[in-house]
mmCIF file of C-alpha atoms in Angstrom:
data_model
loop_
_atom_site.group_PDB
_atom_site.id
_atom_site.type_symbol
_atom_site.label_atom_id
_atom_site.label_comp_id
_atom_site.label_asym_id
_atom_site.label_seq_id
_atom_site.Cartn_x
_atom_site.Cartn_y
_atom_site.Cartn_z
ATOM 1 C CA UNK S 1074 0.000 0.000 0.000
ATOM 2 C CA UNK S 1075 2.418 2.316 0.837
ATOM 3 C CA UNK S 1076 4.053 1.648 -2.846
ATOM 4 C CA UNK S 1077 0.649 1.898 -4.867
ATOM 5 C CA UNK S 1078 -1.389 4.345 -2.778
ATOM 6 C CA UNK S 1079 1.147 6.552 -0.854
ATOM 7 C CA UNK S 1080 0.338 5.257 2.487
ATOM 8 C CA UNK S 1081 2.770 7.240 5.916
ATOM 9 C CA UNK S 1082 3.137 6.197 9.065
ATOM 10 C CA UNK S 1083 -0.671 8.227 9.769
ATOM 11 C CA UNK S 1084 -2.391 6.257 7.447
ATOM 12 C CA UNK S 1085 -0.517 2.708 8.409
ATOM 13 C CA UNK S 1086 -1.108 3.110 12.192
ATOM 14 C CA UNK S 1087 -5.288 4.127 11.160
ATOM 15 C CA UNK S 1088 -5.143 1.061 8.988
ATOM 16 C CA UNK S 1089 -3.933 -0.936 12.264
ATOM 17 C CA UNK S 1090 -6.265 0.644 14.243
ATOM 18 C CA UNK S 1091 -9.245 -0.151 12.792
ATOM 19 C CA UNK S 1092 -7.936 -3.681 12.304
ATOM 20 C CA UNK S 1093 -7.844 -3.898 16.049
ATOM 21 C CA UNK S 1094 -10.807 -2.240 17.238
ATOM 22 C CA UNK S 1095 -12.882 -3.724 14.548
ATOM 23 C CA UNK S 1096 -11.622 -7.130 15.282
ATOM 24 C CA UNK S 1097 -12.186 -6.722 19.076
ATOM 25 C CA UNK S 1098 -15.930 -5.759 18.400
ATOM 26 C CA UNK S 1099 -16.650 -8.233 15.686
ATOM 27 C CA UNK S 1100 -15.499 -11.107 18.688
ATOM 28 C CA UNK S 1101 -16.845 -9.323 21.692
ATOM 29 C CA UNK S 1102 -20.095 -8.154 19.800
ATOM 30 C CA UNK S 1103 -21.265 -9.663 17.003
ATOM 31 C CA UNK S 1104 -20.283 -13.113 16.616
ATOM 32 C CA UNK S 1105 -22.298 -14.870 19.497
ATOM 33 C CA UNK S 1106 -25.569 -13.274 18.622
ATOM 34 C CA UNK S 1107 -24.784 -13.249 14.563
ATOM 35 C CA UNK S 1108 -24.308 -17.257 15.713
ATOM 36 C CA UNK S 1109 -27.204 -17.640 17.698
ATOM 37 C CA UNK S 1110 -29.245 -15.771 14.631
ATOM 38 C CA UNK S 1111 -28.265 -18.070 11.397
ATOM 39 C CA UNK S 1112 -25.961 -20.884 13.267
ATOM 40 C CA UNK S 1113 -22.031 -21.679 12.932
ATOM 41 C CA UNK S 1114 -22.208 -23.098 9.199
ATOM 42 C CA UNK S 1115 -23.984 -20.083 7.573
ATOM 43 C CA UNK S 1116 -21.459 -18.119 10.263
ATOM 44 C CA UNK S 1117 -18.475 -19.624 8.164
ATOM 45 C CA UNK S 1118 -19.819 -19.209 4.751
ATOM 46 C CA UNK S 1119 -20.548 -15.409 5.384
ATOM 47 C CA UNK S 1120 -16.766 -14.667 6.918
ATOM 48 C CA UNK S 1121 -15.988 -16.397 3.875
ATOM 49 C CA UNK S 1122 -17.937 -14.480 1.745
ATOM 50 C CA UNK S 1123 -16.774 -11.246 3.034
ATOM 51 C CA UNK S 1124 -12.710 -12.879 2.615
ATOM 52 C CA UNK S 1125 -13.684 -12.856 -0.729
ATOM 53 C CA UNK S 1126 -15.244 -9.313 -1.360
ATOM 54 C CA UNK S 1127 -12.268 -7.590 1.021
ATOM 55 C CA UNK S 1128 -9.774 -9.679 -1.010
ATOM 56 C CA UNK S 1129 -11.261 -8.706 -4.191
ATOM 57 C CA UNK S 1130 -11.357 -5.028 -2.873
ATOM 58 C CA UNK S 1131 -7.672 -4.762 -2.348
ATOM 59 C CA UNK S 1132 -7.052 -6.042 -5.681
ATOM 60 C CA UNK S 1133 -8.981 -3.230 -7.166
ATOM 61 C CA UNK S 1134 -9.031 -0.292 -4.914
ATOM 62 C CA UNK S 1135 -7.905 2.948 -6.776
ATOM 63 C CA UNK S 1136 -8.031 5.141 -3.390
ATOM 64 C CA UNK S 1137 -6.945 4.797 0.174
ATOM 65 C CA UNK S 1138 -10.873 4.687 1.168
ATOM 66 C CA UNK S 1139 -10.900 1.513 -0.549
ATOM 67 C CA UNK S 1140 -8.452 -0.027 1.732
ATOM 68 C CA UNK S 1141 -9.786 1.568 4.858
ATOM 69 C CA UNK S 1142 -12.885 0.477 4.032
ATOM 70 C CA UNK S 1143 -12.185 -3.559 2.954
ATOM 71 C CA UNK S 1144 -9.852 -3.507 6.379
ATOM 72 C CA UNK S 1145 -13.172 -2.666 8.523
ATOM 73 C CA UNK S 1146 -15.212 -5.473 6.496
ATOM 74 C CA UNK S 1147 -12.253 -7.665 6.429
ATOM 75 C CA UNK S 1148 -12.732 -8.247 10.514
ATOM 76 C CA UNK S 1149 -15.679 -9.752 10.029
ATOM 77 C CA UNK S 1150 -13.302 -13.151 8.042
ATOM 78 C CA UNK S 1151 -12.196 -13.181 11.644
ATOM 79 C CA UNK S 1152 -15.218 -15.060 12.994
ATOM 80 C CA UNK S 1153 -14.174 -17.840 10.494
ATOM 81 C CA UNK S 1154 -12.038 -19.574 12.935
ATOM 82 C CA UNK S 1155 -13.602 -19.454 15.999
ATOM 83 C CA UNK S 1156 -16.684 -21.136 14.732
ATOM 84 C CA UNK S 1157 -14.892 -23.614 12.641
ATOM 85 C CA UNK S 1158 -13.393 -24.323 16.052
ATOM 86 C CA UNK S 1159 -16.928 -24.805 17.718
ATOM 87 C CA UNK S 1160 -18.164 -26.928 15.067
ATOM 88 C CA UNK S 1161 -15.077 -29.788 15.344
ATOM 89 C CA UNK S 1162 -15.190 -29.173 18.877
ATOM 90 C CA UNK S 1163 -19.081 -29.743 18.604
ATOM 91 C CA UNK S 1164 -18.939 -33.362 16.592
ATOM 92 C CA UNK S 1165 -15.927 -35.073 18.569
ATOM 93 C CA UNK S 1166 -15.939 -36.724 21.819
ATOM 94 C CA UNK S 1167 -14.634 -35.266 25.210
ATOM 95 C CA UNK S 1168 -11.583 -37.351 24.778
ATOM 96 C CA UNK S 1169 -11.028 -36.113 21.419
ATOM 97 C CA UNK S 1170 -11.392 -32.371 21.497
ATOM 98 C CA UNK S 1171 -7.146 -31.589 22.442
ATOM 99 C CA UNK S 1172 -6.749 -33.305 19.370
ATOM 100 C CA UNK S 1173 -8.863 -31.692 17.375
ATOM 101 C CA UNK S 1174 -7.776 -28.173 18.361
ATOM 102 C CA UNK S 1175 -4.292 -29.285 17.800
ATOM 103 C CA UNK S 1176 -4.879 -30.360 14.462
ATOM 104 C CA UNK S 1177 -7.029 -27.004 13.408
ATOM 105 C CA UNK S 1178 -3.861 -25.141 14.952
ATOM 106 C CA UNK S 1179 -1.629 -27.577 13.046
ATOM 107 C CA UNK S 1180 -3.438 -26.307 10.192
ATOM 108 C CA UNK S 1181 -3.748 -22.756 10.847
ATOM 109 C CA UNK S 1182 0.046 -22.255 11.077
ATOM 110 C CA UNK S 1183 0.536 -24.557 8.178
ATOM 111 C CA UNK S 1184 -1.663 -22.210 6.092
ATOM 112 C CA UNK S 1185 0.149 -19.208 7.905
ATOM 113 C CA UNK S 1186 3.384 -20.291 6.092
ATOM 114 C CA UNK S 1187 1.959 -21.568 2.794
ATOM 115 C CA UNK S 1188 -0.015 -18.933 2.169
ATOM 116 C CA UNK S 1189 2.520 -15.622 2.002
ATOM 117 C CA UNK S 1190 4.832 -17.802 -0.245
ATOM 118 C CA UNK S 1191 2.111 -18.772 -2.883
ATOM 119 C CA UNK S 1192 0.597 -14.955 -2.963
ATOM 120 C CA UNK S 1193 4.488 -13.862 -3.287
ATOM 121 C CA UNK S 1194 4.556 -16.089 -6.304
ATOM 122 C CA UNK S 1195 1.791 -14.308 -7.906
ATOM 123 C CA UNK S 1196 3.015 -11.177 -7.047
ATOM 124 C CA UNK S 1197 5.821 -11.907 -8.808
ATOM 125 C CA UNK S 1198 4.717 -13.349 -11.617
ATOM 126 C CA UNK S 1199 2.007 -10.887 -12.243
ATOM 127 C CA UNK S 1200 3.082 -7.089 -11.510
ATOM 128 C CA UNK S 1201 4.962 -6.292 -14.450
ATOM 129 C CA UNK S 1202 1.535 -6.354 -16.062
ATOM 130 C CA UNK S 1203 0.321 -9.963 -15.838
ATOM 131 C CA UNK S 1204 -3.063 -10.773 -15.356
ATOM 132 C CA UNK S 1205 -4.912 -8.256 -13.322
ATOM 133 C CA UNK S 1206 -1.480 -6.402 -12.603
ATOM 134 C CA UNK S 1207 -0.502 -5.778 -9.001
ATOM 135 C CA UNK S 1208 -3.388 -6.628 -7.391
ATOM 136 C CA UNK S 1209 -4.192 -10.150 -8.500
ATOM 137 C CA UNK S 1210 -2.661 -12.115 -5.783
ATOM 138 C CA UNK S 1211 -5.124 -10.411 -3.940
ATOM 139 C CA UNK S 1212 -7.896 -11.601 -6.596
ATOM 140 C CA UNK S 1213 -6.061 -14.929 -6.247
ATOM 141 C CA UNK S 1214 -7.044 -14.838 -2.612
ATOM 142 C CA UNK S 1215 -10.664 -13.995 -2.944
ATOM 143 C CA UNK S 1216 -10.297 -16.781 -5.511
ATOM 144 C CA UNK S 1217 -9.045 -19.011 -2.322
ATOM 145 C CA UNK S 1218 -11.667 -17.442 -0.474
ATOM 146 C CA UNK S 1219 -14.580 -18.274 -2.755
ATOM 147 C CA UNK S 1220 -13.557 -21.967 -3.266
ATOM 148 C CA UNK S 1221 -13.527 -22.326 0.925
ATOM 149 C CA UNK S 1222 -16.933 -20.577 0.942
ATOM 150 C CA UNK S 1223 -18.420 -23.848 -1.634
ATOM 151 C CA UNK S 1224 -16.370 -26.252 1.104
ATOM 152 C CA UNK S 1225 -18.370 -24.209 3.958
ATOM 153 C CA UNK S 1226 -21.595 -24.394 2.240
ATOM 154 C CA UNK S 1227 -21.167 -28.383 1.685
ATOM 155 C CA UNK S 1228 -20.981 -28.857 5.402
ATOM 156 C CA UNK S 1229 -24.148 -30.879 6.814
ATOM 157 C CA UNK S 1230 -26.521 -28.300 8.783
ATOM 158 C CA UNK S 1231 -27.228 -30.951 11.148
ATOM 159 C CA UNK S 1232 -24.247 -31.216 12.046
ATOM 160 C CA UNK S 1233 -22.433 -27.981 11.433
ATOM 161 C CA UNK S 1234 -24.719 -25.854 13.482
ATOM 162 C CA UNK S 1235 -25.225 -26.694 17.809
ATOM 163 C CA UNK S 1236 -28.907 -25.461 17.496
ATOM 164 C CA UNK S 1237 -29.957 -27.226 14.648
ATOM 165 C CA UNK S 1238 -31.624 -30.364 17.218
ATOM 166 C CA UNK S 1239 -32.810 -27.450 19.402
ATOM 167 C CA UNK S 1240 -34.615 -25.889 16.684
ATOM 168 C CA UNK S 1241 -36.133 -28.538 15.037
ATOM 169 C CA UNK S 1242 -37.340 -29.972 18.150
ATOM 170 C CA UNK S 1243 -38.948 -26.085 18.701
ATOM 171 C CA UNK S 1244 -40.525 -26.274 14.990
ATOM 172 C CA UNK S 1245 -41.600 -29.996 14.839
ATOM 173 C CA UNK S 1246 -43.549 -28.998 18.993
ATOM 174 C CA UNK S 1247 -44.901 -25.898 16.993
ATOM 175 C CA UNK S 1248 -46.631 -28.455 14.108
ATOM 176 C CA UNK S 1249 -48.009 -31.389 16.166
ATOM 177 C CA UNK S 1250 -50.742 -31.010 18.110
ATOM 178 C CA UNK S 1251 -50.007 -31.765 22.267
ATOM 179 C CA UNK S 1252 -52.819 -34.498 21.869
ATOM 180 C CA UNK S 1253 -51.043 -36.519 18.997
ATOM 181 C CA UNK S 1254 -47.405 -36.370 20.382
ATOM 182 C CA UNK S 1255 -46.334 -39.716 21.196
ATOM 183 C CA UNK S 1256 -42.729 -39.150 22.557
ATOM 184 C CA UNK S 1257 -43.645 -37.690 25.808
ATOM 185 C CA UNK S 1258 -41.859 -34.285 25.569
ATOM 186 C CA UNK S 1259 -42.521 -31.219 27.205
ATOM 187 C CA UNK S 1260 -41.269 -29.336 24.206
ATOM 188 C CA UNK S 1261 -40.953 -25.671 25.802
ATOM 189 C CA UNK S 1262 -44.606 -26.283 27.907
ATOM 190 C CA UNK S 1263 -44.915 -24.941 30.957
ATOM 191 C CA UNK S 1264 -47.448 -28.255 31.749
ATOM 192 C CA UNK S 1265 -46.490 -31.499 32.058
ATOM 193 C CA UNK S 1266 -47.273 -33.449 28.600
#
């Protein structure tokens, strides 16, 4: 940025802070109620989403607003982890869940290396004019971004999302009458079944 669009130390410490305070309020303020709203898969697919746009954004931008402006939206990719977190966490057993952090960290840091070498490459191949010039790694990432978003969207409901047996209990009590249930359950009434 400072290269293409002129960026100073001003402009490079506002671009860090609204990194950090946006990240700080997208974890302390949205994400559990954006969760509870639409559920951990459709929580992934929309920090995905939003990888994608931001990505694409940088790629393109023409003025500094561009990059302020992809940098606030870009804190919202950072509920991606988290949730994928909650949804392994959610589908092993007790005696499983160490190792399934460990491996999502495993990953995460894997990624964390791969990932700066293979947009390097692309920067390097493309900014003496290939492709979209210097900002197609970046449209290489929202690329990246895009294909994770179809891997996100494949994930079973049932089983991506905690809520999803609390729910459908909720809807399934809201279509059968009390006389006809069969199973016994209270389903949310105050009276005994």
């Amino acid at each position: 940025v400072e290269e293409n669009f002129g960026f100073n130390d001003s402009d490079i410490a506002t671009l860090f802070l609204i990194i950090g305070v946006m990240g700080i309020f997208v974890q302390t303020v949205i994400l559990k109620p954006f969760n509870s709203l639409v559920g951990e898969r459709r929580v992934v697919i929309v920090s995905f989403l939003v990888g994608s746009l931001c990505n694409y954004l940088y790629g393109v931008a023409e003025t500094k607003r561009t990059i302020f402006v992809s940098a606030t939206l870009a804190s919202l990719t950072g509920m991606s982890f988290p949730t994928i977190s909650a949804i392994k966490s959610n589908n092993v057993d007790e005696m499983e869940q160490g190792r399934i952090q460990g491996a999502l960290y495993s990953l995460q840091s894997l990624a964390s290396a791969l990932g700066p070498l293979l947009l390097r490459y692309v920067y390097n191949e493309t900014k003496d004019g290939g492709g979209f010039g210097r900002g197609t790694m970046f449209i290489f990432g929202a690329g990246l971004y895009l294909v994770a978003t179809l891997f996100a969207w494949a994930l079973p409901e049932e089983e991506a999302n905690s809520n999803y047996k609390k729910y459908h209990a909720k809807k399934r009590s809201s279509l059968v009458p009390k006389s006809e249930r069969q199973d016994g359950l209270n389903y949310g009434s105050t009276q005994d079944a």
